[in-house]
Tab-separated table of C-alpha atoms in Angstrom:
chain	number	residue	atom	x	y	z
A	21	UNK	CA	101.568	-44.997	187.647
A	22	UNK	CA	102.332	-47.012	185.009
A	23	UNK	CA	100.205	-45.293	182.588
A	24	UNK	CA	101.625	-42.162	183.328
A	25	UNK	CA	105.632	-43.508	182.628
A	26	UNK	CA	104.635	-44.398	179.771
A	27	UNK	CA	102.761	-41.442	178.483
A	28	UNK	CA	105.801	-39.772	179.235
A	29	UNK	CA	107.909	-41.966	177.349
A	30	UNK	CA	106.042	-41.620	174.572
A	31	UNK	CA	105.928	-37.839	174.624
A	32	UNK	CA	110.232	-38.214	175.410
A	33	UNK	CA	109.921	-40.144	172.264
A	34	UNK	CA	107.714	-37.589	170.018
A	35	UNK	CA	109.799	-34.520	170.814
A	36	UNK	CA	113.381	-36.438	170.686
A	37	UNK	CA	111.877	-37.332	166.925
A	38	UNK	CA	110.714	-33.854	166.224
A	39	UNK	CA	114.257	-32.669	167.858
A	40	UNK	CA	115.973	-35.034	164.921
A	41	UNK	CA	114.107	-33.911	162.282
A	42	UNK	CA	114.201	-30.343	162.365
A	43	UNK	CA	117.904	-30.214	163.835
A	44	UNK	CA	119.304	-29.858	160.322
A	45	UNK	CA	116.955	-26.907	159.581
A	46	UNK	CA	117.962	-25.164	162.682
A	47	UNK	CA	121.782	-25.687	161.667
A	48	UNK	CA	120.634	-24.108	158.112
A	49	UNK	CA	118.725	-20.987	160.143
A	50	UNK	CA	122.057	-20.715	161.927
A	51	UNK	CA	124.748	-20.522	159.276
A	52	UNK	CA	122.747	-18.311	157.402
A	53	UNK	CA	123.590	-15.386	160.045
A	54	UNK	CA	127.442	-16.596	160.094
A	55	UNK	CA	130.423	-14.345	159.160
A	56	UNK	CA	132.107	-14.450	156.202
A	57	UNK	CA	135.770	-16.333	157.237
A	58	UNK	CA	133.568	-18.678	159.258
A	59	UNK	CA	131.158	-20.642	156.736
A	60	UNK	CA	132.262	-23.949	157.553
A	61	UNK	CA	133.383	-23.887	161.445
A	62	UNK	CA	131.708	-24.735	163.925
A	63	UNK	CA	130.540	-23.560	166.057
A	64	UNK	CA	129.620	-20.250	164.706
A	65	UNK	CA	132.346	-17.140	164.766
A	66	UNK	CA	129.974	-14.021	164.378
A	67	UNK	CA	126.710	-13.045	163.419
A	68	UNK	CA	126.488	-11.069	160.499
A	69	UNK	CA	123.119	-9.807	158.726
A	70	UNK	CA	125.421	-9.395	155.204
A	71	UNK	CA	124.721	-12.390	153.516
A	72	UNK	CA	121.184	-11.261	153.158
A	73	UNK	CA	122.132	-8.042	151.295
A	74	UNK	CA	124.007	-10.347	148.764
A	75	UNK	CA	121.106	-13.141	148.367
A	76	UNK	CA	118.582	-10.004	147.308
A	77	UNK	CA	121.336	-8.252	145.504
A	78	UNK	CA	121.858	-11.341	142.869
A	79	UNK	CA	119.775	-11.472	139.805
A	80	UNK	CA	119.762	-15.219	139.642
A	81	UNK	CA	118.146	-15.705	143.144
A	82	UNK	CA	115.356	-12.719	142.324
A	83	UNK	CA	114.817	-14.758	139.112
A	84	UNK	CA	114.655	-17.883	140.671
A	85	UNK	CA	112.031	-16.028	143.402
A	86	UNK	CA	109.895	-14.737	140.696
A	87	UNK	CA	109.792	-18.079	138.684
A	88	UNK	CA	109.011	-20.124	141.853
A	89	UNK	CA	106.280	-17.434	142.615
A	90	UNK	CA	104.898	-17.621	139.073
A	91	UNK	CA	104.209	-21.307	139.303
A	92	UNK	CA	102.970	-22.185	142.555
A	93	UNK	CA	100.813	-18.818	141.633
A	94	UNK	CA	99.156	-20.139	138.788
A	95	UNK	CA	99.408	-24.094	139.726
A	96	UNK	CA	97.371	-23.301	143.009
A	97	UNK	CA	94.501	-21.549	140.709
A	98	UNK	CA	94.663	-24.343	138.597
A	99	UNK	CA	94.321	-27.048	141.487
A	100	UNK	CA	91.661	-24.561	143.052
A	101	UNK	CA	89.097	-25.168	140.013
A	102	UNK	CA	89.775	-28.581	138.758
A	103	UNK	CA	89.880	-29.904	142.457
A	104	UNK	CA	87.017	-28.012	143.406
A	105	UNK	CA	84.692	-29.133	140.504
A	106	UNK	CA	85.998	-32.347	140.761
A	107	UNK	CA	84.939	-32.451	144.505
A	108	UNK	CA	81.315	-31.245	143.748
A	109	UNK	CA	80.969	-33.881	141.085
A	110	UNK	CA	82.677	-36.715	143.025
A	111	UNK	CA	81.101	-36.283	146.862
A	112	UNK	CA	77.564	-37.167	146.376
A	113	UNK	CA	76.640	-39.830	143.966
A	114	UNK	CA	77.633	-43.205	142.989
A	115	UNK	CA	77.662	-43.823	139.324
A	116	UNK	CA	79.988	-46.266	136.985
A	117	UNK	CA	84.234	-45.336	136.886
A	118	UNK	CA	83.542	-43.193	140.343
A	119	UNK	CA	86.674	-44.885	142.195
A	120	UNK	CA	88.656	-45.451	138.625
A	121	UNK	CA	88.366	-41.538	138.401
A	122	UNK	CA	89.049	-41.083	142.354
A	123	UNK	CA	92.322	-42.830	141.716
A	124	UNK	CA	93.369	-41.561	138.797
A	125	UNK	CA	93.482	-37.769	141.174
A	126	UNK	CA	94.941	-39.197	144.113
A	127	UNK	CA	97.561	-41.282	141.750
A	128	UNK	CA	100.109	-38.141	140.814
A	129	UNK	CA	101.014	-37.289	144.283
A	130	UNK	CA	101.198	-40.977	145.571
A	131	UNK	CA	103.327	-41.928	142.696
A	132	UNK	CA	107.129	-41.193	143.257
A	133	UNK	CA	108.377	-38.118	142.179
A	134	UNK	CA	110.830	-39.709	139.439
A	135	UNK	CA	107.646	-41.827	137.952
A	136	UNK	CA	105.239	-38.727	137.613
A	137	UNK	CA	108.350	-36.281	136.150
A	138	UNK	CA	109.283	-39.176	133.792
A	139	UNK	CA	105.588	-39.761	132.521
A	140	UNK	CA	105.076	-35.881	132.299
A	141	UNK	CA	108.291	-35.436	130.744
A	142	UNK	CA	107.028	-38.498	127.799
A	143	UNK	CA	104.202	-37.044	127.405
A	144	UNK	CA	105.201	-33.544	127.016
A	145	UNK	CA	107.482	-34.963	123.895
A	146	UNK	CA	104.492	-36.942	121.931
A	147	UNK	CA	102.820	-33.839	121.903
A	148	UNK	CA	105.783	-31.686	120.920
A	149	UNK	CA	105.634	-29.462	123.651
A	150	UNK	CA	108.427	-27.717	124.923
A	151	UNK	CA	109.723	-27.753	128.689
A	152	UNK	CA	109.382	-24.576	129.715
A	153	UNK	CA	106.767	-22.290	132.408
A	154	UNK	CA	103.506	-23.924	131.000
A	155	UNK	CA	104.862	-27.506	131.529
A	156	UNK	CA	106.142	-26.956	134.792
A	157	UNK	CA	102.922	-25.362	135.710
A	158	UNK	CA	101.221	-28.747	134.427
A	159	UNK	CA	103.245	-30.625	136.317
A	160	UNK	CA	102.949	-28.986	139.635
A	161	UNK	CA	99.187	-28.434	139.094
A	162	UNK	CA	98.760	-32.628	138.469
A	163	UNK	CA	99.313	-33.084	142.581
A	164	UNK	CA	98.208	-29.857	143.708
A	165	UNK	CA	95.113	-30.401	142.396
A	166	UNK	CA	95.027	-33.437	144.948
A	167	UNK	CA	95.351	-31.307	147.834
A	168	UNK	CA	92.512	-29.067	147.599
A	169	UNK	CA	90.361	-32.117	146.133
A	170	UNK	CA	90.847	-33.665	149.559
A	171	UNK	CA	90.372	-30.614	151.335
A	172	UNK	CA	87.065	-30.074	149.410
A	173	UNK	CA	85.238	-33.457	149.241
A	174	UNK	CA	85.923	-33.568	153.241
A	175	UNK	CA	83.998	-30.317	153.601
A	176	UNK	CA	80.962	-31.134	151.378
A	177	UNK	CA	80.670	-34.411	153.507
A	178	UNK	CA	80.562	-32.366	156.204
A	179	UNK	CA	78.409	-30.184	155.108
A	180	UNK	CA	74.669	-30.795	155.879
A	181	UNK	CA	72.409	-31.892	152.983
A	182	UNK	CA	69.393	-30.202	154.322
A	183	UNK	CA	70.840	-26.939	154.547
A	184	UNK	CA	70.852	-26.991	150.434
A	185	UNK	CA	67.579	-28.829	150.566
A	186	UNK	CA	66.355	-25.731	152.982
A	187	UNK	CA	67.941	-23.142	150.685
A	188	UNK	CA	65.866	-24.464	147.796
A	189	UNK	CA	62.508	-24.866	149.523
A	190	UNK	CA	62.954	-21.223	150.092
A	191	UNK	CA	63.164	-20.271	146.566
A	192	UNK	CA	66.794	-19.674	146.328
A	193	UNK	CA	68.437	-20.716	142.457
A	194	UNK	CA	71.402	-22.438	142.029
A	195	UNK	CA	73.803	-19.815	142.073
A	196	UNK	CA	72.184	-17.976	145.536
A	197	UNK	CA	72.502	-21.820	147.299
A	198	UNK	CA	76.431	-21.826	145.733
A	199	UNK	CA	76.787	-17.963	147.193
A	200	UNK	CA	75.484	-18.266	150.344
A	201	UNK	CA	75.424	-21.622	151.466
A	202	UNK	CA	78.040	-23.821	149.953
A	203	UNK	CA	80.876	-21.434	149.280
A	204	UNK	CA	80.765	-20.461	152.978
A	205	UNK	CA	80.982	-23.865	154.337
A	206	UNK	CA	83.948	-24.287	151.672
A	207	UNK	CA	85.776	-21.133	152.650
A	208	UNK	CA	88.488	-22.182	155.011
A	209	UNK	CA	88.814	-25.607	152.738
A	210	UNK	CA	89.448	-23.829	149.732
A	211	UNK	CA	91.659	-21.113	151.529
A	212	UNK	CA	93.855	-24.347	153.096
A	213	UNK	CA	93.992	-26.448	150.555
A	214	UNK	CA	95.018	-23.257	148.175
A	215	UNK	CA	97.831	-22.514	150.431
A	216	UNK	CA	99.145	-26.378	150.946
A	217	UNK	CA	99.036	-26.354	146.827
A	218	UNK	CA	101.167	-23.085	146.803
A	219	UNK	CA	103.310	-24.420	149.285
A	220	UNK	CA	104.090	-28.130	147.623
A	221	UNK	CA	104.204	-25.967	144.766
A	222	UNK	CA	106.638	-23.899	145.769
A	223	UNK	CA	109.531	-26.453	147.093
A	224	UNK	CA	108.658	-29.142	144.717
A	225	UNK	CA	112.167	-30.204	142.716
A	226	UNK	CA	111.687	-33.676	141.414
A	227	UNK	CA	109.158	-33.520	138.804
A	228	UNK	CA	110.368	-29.928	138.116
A	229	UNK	CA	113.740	-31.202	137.195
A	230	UNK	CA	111.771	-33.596	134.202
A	231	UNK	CA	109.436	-30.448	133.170
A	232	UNK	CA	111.335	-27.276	133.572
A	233	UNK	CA	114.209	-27.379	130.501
A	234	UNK	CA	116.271	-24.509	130.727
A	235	UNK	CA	114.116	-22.406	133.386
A	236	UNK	CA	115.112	-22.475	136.894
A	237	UNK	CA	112.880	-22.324	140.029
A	238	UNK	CA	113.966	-21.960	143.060
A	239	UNK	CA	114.489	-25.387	144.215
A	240	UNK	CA	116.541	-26.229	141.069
A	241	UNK	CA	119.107	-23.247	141.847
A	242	UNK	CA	119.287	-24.535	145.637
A	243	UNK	CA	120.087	-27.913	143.641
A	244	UNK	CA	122.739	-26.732	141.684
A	245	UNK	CA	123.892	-24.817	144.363
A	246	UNK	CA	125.449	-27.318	145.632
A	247	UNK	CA	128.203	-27.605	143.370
A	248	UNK	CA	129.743	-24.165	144.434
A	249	UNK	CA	130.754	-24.001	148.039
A	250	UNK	CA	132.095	-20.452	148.059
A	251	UNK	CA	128.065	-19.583	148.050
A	252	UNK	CA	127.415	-21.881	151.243
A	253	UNK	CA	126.398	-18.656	152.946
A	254	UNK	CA	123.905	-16.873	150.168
A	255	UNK	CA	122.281	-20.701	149.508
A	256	UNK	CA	122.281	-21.249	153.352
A	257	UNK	CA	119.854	-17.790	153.103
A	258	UNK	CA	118.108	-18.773	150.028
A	259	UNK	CA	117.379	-22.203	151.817
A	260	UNK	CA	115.743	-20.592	155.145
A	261	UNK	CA	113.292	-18.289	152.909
A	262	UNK	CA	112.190	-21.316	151.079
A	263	UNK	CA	111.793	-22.600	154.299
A	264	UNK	CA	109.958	-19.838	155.385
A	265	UNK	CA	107.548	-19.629	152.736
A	266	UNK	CA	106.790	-22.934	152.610
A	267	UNK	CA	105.949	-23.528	156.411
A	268	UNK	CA	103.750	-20.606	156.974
A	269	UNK	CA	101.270	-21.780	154.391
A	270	UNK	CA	101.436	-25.451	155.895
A	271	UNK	CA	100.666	-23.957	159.799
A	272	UNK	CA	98.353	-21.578	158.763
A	273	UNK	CA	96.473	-24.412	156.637
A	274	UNK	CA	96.822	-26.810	159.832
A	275	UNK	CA	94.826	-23.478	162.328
A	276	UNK	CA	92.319	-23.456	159.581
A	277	UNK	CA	91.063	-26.696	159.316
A	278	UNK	CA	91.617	-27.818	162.707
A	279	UNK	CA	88.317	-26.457	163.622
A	280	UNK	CA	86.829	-28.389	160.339
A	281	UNK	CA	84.293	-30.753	162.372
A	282	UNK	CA	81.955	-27.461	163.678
A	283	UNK	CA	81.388	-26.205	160.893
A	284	UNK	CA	77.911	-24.797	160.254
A	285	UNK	CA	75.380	-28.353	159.383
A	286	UNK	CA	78.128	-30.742	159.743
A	287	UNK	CA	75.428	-32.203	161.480
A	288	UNK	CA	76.815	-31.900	164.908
């Protein structure tokens, strides 16, 4: 009996958390359907689908779209082959500067924000590049590449040795074990870890305010946004489709590698 009150506390607990959390996005998802002489009351005066119309009718929001959509784009490709071949060379041998090189690709996204913009941002000027699409695409790519590194290494250690071995023994080169026996076992990995990337990619602000210059994703206009209350209602849109693209990535990473530990020679 006592067991059982507190398993129920704790689950009281875990949903009055998850209640806190996301009761400022629900608020957001509300006043994003709210009538136009109502922005800031509460509660709510009218449901209106208008503000929509306007948020897709502004060129600075379907720049900002495109931009945003650009970068995670070609910052998820990027994390997709550096993480991946840095995965296969990582997972099964030891050899001297192995963990020095394991930290330096977990370091960007454990690092604040402020640190990794800053260093990007210092390095960017020795080299005399300009802020613009490539270094944003840089910067986002230095902790996506984390992502699908993780999602990688956990799948090749997962992933039955004899099954290559077998592959081999059976006259199979290289590239036929890659085809038909690794990249299999990697599929949902790389297909998760691709769309976590796109979606940290996506929503990520703080190291794009160091790297961007005068472009502006997404999250930047949101940020600046701020400044103009008369747009509550077209931002309070804007805000639920970033939202919205950024969570469907994350839950439909979360239903594909929740099965992870069956995969075929995990060595169940």
């Amino acid at each position: 009996m006592h067991s059982e009150k507190a398993s129920l506390g704790l689950r009281l607990a875990a949903w009055g958390g998850l209640l806190f959390l996301h009761f400022p996005i629900l608020i957001i998802l509300l006043y994003a359907f709210n009538t136009e002489d109502a922005a800031f009351s509460f509660p709510p005066k009218g449901f209106t689908l208008k503000w929509f119309s306007v948020a897709f009718s502004r060129p600075d929001v379907l720049e900002a779209i495109k931009l945003s959509l650009q970068v995670a784009c070609l910052a998820t490709l990027i994390a997709l082959l550096l993480g991946t071949l840095a995965a296969a060379a990582l997972y099964r041998r030891s050899f001297f500067g192995k963990e020095s090189i394991s930290l330096m690709l977990i370091l960007p996204i454990a690092l604040p924000g402020i640190i990794t913009g800053i260093a990007l941002l210092a390095a960017f000027k020795q080299l005399g590049i300009e802020p613009g699409i490539f270094t944003i695409v840089v910067g986002h790519a230095t902790f996506c590449v984390v992502i699908v590194y993780n999602n990688v290494i956990a799948r090749l250690r997962r992933t039955s040795q004899s099954l290559i071995e077998a592959s081999m023994d059976l006259g199979a080169d290289g590239w036929q074990t890659f085809r038909y026996i690794i990249l299999p076992n990697l599929g949902s990995a790389l297909l998760a870890g691709g769309m976590l990337a796109f979606a940290l990619s996506f929503d990520e602000i703080i190291v794009t305010t160091f790297t961007a210059g005068h472009e502006r994703t997404l999250p930047i206009w949101l940020l600046n946004q701020l400044s103009r209350p008369r747009d509550v209602p077209v931002t309070n849109v804007v805000a639920m489709l970033v939202m919205l693209l950024t969570m469907l990535p994350i839950l439909g990473a979360y239903y594909l590698t929740r099965g992870g530990e069956s995969v075929a020679g995990s060595g169940k």
